[in-house]
Coordinates of N, CA, C and O and ligand atoms in Angstrom, one line a residue:
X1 N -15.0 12.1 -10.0 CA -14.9 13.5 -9.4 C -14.1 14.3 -10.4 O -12.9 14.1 -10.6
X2 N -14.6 15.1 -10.8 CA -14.1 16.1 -11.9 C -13.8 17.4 -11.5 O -14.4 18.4 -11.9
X3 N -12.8 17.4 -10.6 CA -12.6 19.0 -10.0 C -11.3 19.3 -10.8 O -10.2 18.6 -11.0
X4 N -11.8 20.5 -11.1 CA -10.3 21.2 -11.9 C -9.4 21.3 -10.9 O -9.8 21.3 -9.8
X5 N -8.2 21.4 -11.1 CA -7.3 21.5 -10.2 C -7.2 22.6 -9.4 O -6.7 22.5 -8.3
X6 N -8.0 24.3 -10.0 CA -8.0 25.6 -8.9 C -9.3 25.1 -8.2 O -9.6 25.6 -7.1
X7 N -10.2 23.9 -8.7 CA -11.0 24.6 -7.5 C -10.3 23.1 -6.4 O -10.0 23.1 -5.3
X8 N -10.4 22.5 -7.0 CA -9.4 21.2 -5.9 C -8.8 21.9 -4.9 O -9.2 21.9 -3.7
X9 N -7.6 22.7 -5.5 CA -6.8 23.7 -4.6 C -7.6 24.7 -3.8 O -7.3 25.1 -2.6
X10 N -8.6 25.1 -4.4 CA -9.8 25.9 -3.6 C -10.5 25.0 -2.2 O -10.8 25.3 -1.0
X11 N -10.5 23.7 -2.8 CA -11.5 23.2 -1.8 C -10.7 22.2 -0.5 O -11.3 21.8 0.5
X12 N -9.3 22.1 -0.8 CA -8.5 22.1 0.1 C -7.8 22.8 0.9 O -7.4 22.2 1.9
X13 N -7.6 24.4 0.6 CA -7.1 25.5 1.1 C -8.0 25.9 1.8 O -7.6 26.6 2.7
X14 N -9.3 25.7 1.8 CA -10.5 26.3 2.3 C -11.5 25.6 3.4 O -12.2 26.2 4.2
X15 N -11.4 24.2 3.3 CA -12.1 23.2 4.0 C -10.2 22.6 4.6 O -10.1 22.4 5.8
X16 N -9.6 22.4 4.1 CA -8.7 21.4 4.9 C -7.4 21.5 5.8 O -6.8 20.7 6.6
X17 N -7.1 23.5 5.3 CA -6.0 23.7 5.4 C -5.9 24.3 7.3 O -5.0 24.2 8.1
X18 N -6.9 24.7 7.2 CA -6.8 25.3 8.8 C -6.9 24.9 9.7 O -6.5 25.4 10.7
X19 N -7.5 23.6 9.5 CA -7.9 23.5 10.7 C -7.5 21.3 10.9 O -7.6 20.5 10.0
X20 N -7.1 20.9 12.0 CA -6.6 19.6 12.2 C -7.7 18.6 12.5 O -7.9 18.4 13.7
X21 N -8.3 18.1 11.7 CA -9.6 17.4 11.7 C -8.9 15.6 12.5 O -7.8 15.0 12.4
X22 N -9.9 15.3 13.1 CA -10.1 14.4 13.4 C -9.5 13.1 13.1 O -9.8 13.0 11.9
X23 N -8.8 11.9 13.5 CA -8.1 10.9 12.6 C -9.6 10.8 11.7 O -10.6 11.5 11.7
X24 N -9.2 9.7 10.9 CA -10.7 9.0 10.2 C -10.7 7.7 10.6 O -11.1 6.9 9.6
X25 N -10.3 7.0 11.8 CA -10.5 6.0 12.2 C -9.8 6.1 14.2 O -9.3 7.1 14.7
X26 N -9.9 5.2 14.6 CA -9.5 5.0 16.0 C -8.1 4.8 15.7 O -7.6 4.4 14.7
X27 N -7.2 5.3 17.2 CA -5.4 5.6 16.9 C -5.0 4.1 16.7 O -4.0 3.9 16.1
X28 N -5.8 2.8 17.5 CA -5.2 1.7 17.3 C -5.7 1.2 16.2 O -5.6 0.0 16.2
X29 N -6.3 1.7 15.1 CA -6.7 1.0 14.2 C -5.8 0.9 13.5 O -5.8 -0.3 13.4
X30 N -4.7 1.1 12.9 CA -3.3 1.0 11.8 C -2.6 -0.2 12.6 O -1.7 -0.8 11.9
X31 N -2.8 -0.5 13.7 CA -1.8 -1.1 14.4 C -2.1 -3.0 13.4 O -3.2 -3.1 12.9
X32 N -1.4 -3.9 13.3 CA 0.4 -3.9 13.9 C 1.1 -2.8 13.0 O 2.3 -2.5 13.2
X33 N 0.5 -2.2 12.0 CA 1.6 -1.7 11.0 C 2.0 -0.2 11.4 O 3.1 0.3 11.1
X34 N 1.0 0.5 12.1 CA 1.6 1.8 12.7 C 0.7 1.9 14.2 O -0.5 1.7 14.5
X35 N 1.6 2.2 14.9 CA 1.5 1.9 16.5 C 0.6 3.3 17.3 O 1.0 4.4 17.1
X36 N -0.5 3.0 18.1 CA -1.1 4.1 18.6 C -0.5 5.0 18.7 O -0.9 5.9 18.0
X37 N 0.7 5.1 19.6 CA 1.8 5.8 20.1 C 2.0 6.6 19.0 O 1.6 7.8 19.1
X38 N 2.7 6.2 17.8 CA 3.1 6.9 16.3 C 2.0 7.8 16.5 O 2.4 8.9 16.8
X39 N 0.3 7.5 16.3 CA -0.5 8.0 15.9 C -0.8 9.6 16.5 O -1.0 10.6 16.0
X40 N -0.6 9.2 17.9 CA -0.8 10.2 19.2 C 0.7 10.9 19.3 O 0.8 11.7 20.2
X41 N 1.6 10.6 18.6 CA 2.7 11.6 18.7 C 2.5 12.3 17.2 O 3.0 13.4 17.0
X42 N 1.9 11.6 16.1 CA 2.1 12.2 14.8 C 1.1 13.1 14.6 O 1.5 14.2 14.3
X43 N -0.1 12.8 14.9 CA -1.5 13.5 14.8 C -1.5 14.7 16.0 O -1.8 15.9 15.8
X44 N -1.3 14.2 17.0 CA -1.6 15.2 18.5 C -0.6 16.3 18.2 O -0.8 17.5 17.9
X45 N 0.6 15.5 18.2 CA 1.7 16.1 18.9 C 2.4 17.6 18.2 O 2.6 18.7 18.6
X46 N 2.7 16.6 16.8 CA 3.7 17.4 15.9 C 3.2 18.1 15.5 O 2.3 18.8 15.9
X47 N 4.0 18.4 14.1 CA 4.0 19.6 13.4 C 2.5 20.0 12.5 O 2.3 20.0 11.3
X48 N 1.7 20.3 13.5 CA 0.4 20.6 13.1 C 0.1 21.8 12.3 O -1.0 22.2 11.8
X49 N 1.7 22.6 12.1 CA 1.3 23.3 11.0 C 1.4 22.7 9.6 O 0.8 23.1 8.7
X50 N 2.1 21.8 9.6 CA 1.4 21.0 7.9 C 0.4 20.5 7.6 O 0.5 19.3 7.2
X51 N -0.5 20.7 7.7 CA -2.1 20.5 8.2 C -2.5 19.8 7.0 O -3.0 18.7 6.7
X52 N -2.1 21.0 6.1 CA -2.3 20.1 4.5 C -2.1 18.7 4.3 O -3.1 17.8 4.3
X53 N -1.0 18.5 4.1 CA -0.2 17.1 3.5 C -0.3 16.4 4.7 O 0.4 15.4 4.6
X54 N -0.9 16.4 5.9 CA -1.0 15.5 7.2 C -2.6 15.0 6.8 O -2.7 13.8 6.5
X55 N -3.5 15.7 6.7 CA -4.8 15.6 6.4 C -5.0 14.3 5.4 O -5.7 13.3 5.5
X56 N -4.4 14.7 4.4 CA -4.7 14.1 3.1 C -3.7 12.9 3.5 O -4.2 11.9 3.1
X57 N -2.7 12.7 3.9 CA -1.7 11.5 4.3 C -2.6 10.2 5.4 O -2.8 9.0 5.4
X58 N -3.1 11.5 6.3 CA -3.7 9.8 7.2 C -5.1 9.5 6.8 O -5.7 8.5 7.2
X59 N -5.6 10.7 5.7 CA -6.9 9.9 4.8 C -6.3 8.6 3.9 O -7.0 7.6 3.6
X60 N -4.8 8.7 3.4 CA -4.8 7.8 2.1 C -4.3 6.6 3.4 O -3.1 6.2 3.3
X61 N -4.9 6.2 4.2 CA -4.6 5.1 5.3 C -5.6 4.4 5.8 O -6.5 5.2 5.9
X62 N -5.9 3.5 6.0 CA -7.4 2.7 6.7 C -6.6 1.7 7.3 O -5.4 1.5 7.3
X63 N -7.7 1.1 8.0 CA -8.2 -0.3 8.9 C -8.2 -1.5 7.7 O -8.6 -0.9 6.7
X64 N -8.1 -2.3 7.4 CA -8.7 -3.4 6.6 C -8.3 -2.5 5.2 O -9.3 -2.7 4.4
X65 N -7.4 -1.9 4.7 CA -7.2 -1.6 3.6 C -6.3 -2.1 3.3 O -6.2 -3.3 3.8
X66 N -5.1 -1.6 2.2 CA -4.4 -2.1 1.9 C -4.7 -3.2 0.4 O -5.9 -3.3 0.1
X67 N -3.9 -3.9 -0.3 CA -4.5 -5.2 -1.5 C -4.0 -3.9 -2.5 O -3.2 -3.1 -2.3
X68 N -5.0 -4.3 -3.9 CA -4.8 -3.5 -5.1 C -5.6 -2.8 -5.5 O -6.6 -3.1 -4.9
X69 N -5.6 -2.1 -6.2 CA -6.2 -1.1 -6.6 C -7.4 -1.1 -7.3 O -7.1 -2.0 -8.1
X70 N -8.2 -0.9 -7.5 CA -9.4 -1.0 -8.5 C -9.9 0.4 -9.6 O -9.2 1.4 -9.5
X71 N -10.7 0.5 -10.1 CA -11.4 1.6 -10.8 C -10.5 2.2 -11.3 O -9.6 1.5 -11.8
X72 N -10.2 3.7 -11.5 CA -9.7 4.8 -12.5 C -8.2 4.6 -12.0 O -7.4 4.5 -13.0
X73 N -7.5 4.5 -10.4 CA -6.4 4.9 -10.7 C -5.7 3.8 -10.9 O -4.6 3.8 -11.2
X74 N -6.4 2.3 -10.7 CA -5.7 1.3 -11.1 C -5.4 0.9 -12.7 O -4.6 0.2 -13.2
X75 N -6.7 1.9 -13.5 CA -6.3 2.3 -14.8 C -5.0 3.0 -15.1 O -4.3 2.7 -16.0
X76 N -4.8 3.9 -14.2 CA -3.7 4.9 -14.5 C -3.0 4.6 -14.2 O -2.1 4.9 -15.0
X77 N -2.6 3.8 -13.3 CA -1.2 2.8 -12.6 C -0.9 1.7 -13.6 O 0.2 1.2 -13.5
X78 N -1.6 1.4 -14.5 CA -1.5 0.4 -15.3 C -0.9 0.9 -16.6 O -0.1 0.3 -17.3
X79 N -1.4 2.3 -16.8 CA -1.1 2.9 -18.1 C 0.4 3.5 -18.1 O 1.3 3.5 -19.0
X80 N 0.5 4.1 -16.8 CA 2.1 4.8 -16.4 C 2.9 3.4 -16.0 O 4.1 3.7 -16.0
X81 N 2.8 2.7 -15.7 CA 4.3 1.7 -14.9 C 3.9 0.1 -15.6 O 4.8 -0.8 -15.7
X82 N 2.5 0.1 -16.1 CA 2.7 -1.4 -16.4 C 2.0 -2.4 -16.0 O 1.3 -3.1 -16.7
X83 N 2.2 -2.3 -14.4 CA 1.6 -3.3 -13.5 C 1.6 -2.6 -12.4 O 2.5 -1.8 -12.2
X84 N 0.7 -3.0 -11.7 CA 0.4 -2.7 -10.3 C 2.2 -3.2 -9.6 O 2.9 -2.2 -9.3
X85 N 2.6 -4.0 -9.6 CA 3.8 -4.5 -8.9 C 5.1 -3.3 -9.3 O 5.9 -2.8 -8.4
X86 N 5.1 -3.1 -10.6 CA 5.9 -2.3 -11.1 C 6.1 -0.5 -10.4 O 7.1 0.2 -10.1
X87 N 4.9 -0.3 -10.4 CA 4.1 0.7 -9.3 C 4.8 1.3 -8.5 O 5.3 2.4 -8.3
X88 N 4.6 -0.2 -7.6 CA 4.9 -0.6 -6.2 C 6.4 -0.4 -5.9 O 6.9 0.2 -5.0
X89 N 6.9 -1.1 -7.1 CA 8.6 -1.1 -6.9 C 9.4 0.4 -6.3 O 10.0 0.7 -5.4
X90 N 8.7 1.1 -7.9 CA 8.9 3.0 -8.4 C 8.6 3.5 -7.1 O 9.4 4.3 -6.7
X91 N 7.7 3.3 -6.5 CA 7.2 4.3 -5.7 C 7.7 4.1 -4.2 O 7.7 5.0 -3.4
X92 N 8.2 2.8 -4.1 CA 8.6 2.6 -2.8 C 10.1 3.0 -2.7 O 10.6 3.3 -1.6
X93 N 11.0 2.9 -4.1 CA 12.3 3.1 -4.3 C 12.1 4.5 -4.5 O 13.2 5.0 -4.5
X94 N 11.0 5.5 -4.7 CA 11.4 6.8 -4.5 C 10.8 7.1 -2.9 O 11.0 8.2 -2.5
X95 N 10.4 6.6 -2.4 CA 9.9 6.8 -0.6 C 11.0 6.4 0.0 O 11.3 7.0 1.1
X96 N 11.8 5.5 -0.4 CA 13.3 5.0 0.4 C 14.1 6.2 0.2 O 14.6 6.9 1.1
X97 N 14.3 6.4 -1.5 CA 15.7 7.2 -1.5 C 15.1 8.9 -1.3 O 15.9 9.7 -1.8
X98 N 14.2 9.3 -0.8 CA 13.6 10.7 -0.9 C 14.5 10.8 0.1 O 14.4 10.2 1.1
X99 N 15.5 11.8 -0.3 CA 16.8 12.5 1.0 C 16.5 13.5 2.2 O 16.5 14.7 1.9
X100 N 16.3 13.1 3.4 CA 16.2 13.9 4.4 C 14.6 13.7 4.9 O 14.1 12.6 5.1
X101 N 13.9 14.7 4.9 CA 12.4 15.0 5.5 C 11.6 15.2 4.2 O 11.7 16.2 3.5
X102 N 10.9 14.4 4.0 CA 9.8 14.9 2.7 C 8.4 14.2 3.1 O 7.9 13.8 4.2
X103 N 8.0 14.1 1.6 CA 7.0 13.4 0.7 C 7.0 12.4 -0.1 O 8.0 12.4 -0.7
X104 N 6.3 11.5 -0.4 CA 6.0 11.0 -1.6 C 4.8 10.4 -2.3 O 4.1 9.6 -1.7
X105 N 4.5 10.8 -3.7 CA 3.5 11.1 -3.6 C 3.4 10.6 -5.3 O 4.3 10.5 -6.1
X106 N 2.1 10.4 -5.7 CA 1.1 10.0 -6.9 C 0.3 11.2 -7.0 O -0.7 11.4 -6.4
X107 N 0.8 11.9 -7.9 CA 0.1 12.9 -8.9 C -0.2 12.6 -9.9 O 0.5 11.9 -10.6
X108 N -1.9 13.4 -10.5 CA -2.4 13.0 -11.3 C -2.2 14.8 -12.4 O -2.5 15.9 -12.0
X109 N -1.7 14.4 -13.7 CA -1.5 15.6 -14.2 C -2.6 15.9 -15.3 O -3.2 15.0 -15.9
X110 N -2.7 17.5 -15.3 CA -4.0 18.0 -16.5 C -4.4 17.0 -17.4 O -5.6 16.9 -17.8
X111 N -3.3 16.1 -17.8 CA -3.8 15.1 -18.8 C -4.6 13.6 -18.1 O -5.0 12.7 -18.8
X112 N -4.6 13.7 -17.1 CA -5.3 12.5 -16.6 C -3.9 11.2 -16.5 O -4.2 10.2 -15.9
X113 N -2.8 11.4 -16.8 CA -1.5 10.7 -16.2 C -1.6 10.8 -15.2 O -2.1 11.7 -14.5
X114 N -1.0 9.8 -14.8 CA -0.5 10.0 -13.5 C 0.9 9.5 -13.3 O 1.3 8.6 -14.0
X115 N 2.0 10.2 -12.1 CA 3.1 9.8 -11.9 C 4.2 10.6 -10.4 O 4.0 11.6 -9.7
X116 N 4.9 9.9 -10.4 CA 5.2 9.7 -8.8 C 6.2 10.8 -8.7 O 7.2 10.8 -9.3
X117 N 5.9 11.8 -7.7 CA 7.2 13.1 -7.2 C 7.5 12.9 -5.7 O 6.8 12.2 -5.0
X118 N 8.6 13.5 -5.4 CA 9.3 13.4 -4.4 C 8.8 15.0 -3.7 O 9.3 15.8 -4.5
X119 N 8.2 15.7 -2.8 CA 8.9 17.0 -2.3 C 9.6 16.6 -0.9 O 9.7 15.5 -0.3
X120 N 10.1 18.4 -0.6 CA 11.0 18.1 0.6 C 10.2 18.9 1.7 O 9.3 19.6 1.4
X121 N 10.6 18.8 3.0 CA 9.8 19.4 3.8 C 8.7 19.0 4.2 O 8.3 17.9 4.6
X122 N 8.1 20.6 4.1 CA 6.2 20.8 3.8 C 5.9 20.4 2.0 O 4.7 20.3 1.6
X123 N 6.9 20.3 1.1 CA 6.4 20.6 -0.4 C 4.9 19.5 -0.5 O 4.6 18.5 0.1
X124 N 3.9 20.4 -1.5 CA 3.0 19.5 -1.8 C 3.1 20.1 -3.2 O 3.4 21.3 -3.6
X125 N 2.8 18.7 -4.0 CA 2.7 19.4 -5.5 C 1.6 19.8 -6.0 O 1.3 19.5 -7.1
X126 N 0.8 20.6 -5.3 CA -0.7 21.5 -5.9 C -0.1 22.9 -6.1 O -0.8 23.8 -6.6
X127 N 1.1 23.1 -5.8 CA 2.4 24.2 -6.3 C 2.9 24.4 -7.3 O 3.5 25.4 -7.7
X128 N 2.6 22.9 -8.1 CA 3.5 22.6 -9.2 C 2.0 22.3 -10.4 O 2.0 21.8 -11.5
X129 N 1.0 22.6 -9.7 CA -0.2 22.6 -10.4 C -0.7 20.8 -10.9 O -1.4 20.3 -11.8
X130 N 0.2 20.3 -9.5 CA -0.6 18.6 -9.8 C -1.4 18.1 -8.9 O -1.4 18.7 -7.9
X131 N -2.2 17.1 -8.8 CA -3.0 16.7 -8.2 C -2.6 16.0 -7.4 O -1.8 15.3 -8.1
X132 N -2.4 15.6 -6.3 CA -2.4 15.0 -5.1 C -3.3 13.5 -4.6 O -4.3 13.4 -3.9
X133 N -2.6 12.5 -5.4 CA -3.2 11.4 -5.5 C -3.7 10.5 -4.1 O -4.7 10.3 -3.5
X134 N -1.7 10.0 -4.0 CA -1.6 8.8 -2.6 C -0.2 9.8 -2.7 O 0.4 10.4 -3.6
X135 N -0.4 9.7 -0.6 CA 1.3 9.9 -0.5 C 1.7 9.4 1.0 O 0.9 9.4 2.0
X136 N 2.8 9.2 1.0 CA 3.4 9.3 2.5 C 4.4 9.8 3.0 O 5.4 9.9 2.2
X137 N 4.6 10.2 3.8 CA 4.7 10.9 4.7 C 5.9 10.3 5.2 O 5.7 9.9 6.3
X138 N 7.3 10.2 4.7 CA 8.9 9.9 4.9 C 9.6 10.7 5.7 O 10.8 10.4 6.0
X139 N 9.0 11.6 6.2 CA 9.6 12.1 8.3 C 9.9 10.7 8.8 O 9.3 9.7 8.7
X140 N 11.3 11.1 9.4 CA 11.3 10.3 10.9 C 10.4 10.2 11.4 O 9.8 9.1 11.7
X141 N 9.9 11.6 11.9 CA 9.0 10.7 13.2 C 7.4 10.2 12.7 O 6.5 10.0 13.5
X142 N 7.4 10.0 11.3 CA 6.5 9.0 10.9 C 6.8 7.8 11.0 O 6.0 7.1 10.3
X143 N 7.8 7.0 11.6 CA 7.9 5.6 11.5 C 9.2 5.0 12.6 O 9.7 3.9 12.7
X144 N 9.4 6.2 13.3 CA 10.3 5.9 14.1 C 10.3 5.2 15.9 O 11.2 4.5 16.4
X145 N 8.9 5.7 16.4 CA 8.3 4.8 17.0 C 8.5 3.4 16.7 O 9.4 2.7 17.3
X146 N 7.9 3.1 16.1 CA 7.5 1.7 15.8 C 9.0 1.1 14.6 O 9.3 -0.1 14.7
X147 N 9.5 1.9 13.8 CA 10.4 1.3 12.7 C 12.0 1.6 13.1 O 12.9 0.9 12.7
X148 N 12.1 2.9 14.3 CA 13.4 3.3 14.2 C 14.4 3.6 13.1 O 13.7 4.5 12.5
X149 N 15.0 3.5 12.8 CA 15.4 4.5 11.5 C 15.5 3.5 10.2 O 16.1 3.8 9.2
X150 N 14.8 2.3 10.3 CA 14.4 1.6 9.1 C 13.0 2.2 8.1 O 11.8 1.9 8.0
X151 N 13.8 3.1 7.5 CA 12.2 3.4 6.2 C 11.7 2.5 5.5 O 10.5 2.4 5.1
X152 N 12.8 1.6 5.3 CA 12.2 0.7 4.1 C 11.0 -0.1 4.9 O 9.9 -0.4 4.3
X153 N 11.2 -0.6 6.4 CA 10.0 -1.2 7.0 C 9.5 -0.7 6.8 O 8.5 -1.2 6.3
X154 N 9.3 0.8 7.1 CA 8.0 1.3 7.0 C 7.4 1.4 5.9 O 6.2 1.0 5.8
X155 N 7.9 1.9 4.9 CA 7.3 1.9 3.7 C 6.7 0.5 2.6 O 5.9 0.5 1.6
X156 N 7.3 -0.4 3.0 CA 6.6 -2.0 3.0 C 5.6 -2.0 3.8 O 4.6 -2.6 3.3
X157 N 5.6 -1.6 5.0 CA 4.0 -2.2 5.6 C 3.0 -1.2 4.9 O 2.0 -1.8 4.5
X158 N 3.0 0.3 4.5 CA 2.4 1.1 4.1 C 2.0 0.7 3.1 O 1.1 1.6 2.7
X159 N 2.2 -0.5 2.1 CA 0.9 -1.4 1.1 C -0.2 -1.7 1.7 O -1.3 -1.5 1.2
X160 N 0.1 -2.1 3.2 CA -1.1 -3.1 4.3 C -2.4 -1.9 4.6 O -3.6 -2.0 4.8
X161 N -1.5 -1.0 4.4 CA -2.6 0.2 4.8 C -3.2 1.1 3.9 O -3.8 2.0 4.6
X162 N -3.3 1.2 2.5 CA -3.7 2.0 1.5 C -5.2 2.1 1.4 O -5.8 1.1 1.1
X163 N -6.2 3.6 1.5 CA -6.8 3.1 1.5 C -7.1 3.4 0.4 O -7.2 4.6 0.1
X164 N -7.5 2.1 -0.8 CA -7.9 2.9 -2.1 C -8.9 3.6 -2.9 O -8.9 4.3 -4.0
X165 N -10.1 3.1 -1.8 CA -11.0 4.2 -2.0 C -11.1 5.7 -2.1 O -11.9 6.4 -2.8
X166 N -10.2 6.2 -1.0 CA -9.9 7.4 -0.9 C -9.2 7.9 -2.0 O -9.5 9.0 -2.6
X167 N -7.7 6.8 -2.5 CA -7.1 7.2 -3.4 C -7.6 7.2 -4.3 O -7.4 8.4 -4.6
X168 N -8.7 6.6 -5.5 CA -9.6 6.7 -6.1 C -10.6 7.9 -6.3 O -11.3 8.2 -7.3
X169 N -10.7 8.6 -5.1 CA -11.5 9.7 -4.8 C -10.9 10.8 -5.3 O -11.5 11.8 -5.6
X170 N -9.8 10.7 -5.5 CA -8.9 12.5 -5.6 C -8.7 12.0 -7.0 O -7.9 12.8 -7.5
X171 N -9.0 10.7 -8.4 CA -8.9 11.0 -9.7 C -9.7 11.3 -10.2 O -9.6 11.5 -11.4
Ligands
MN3_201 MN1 4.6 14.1 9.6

């Protein structure tokens, strides 16, 4: 998929931004790793004005996903960190230490790199003119249900759930 990054930003601002679409699977499907409950307080409940970065967060999630990576971005993951493991390490140690309420996230930049940012808040980096690969979603009340104020659980089971087809889809 070869979308420049304005119309990418076009076709997310336009198709994804308004409006709170549907999970893309049933609320108990994440479960044991994320709990109906999370689902029906994260999706229903909350802060449905980040519509953006929620959309595209519980797309990079499945049923039966999770493993390694395949095709282009397991190319790119290979080319930036090394190894798939190494990746894994960077990215989980920036989802642990991201300070307060954010993001984290695998951006793919003009050059076809790719590499891992932190925002805070609402931040999404299509602001910063990068692509929006995989990310999660380091709120409390994304893992508090079910993890209580352990991120690192949470962000360890969030391998179990990757889905990488999707992630593959936005390089
Ligand atoms: Mn959230």
């Amino acid at each position: 998929m070869a979308f420049s990054c304005k119309l990418f930003t076009k076709f997310w601002v336009t198709t994804m931004a308004h409006t709170l679409p549907d999970l893309p699977y049933a609320k108990d499907a994440l479960e044991p790793h994320i709990s109906a409950e999370t689902l029906d307080f994260h999706h229903d409940k909350h802060h449905q004005a980040y519509v953006w970065n929620h959309t595209f967060y519980f797309n990079c999630m499945g049923p039966n996903a999770g493993g390694e990576p395949t095709g282009a971005v397991a190319d790119a993951i290979n080319a930036a960190f090394g190894s798939f493991e190494d990746f894994k390490e960077k990215f989980s140690a920036s989802a642990v230490g991201n300070f307060g309420s954010g993001w984290t996230w695998l951006v793919k930049n003009n050059d076809g790199s790719v590499e891992i940012v932190n925002t805070t808040a609402a931040g999404c980096p299509l602001t910063d003119g990068k692509t929006p690969v995989l990310t999660i979603d380091v709120w409390e009340h994304a893992y508090y249900v079910d993890k209580r104020n352990a991120r690192p659980a949470y962000v360890a089971d969030f391998w179990n759930l990757v889905n990488w087809d999707f992630v593959n889809s936005n390089m």
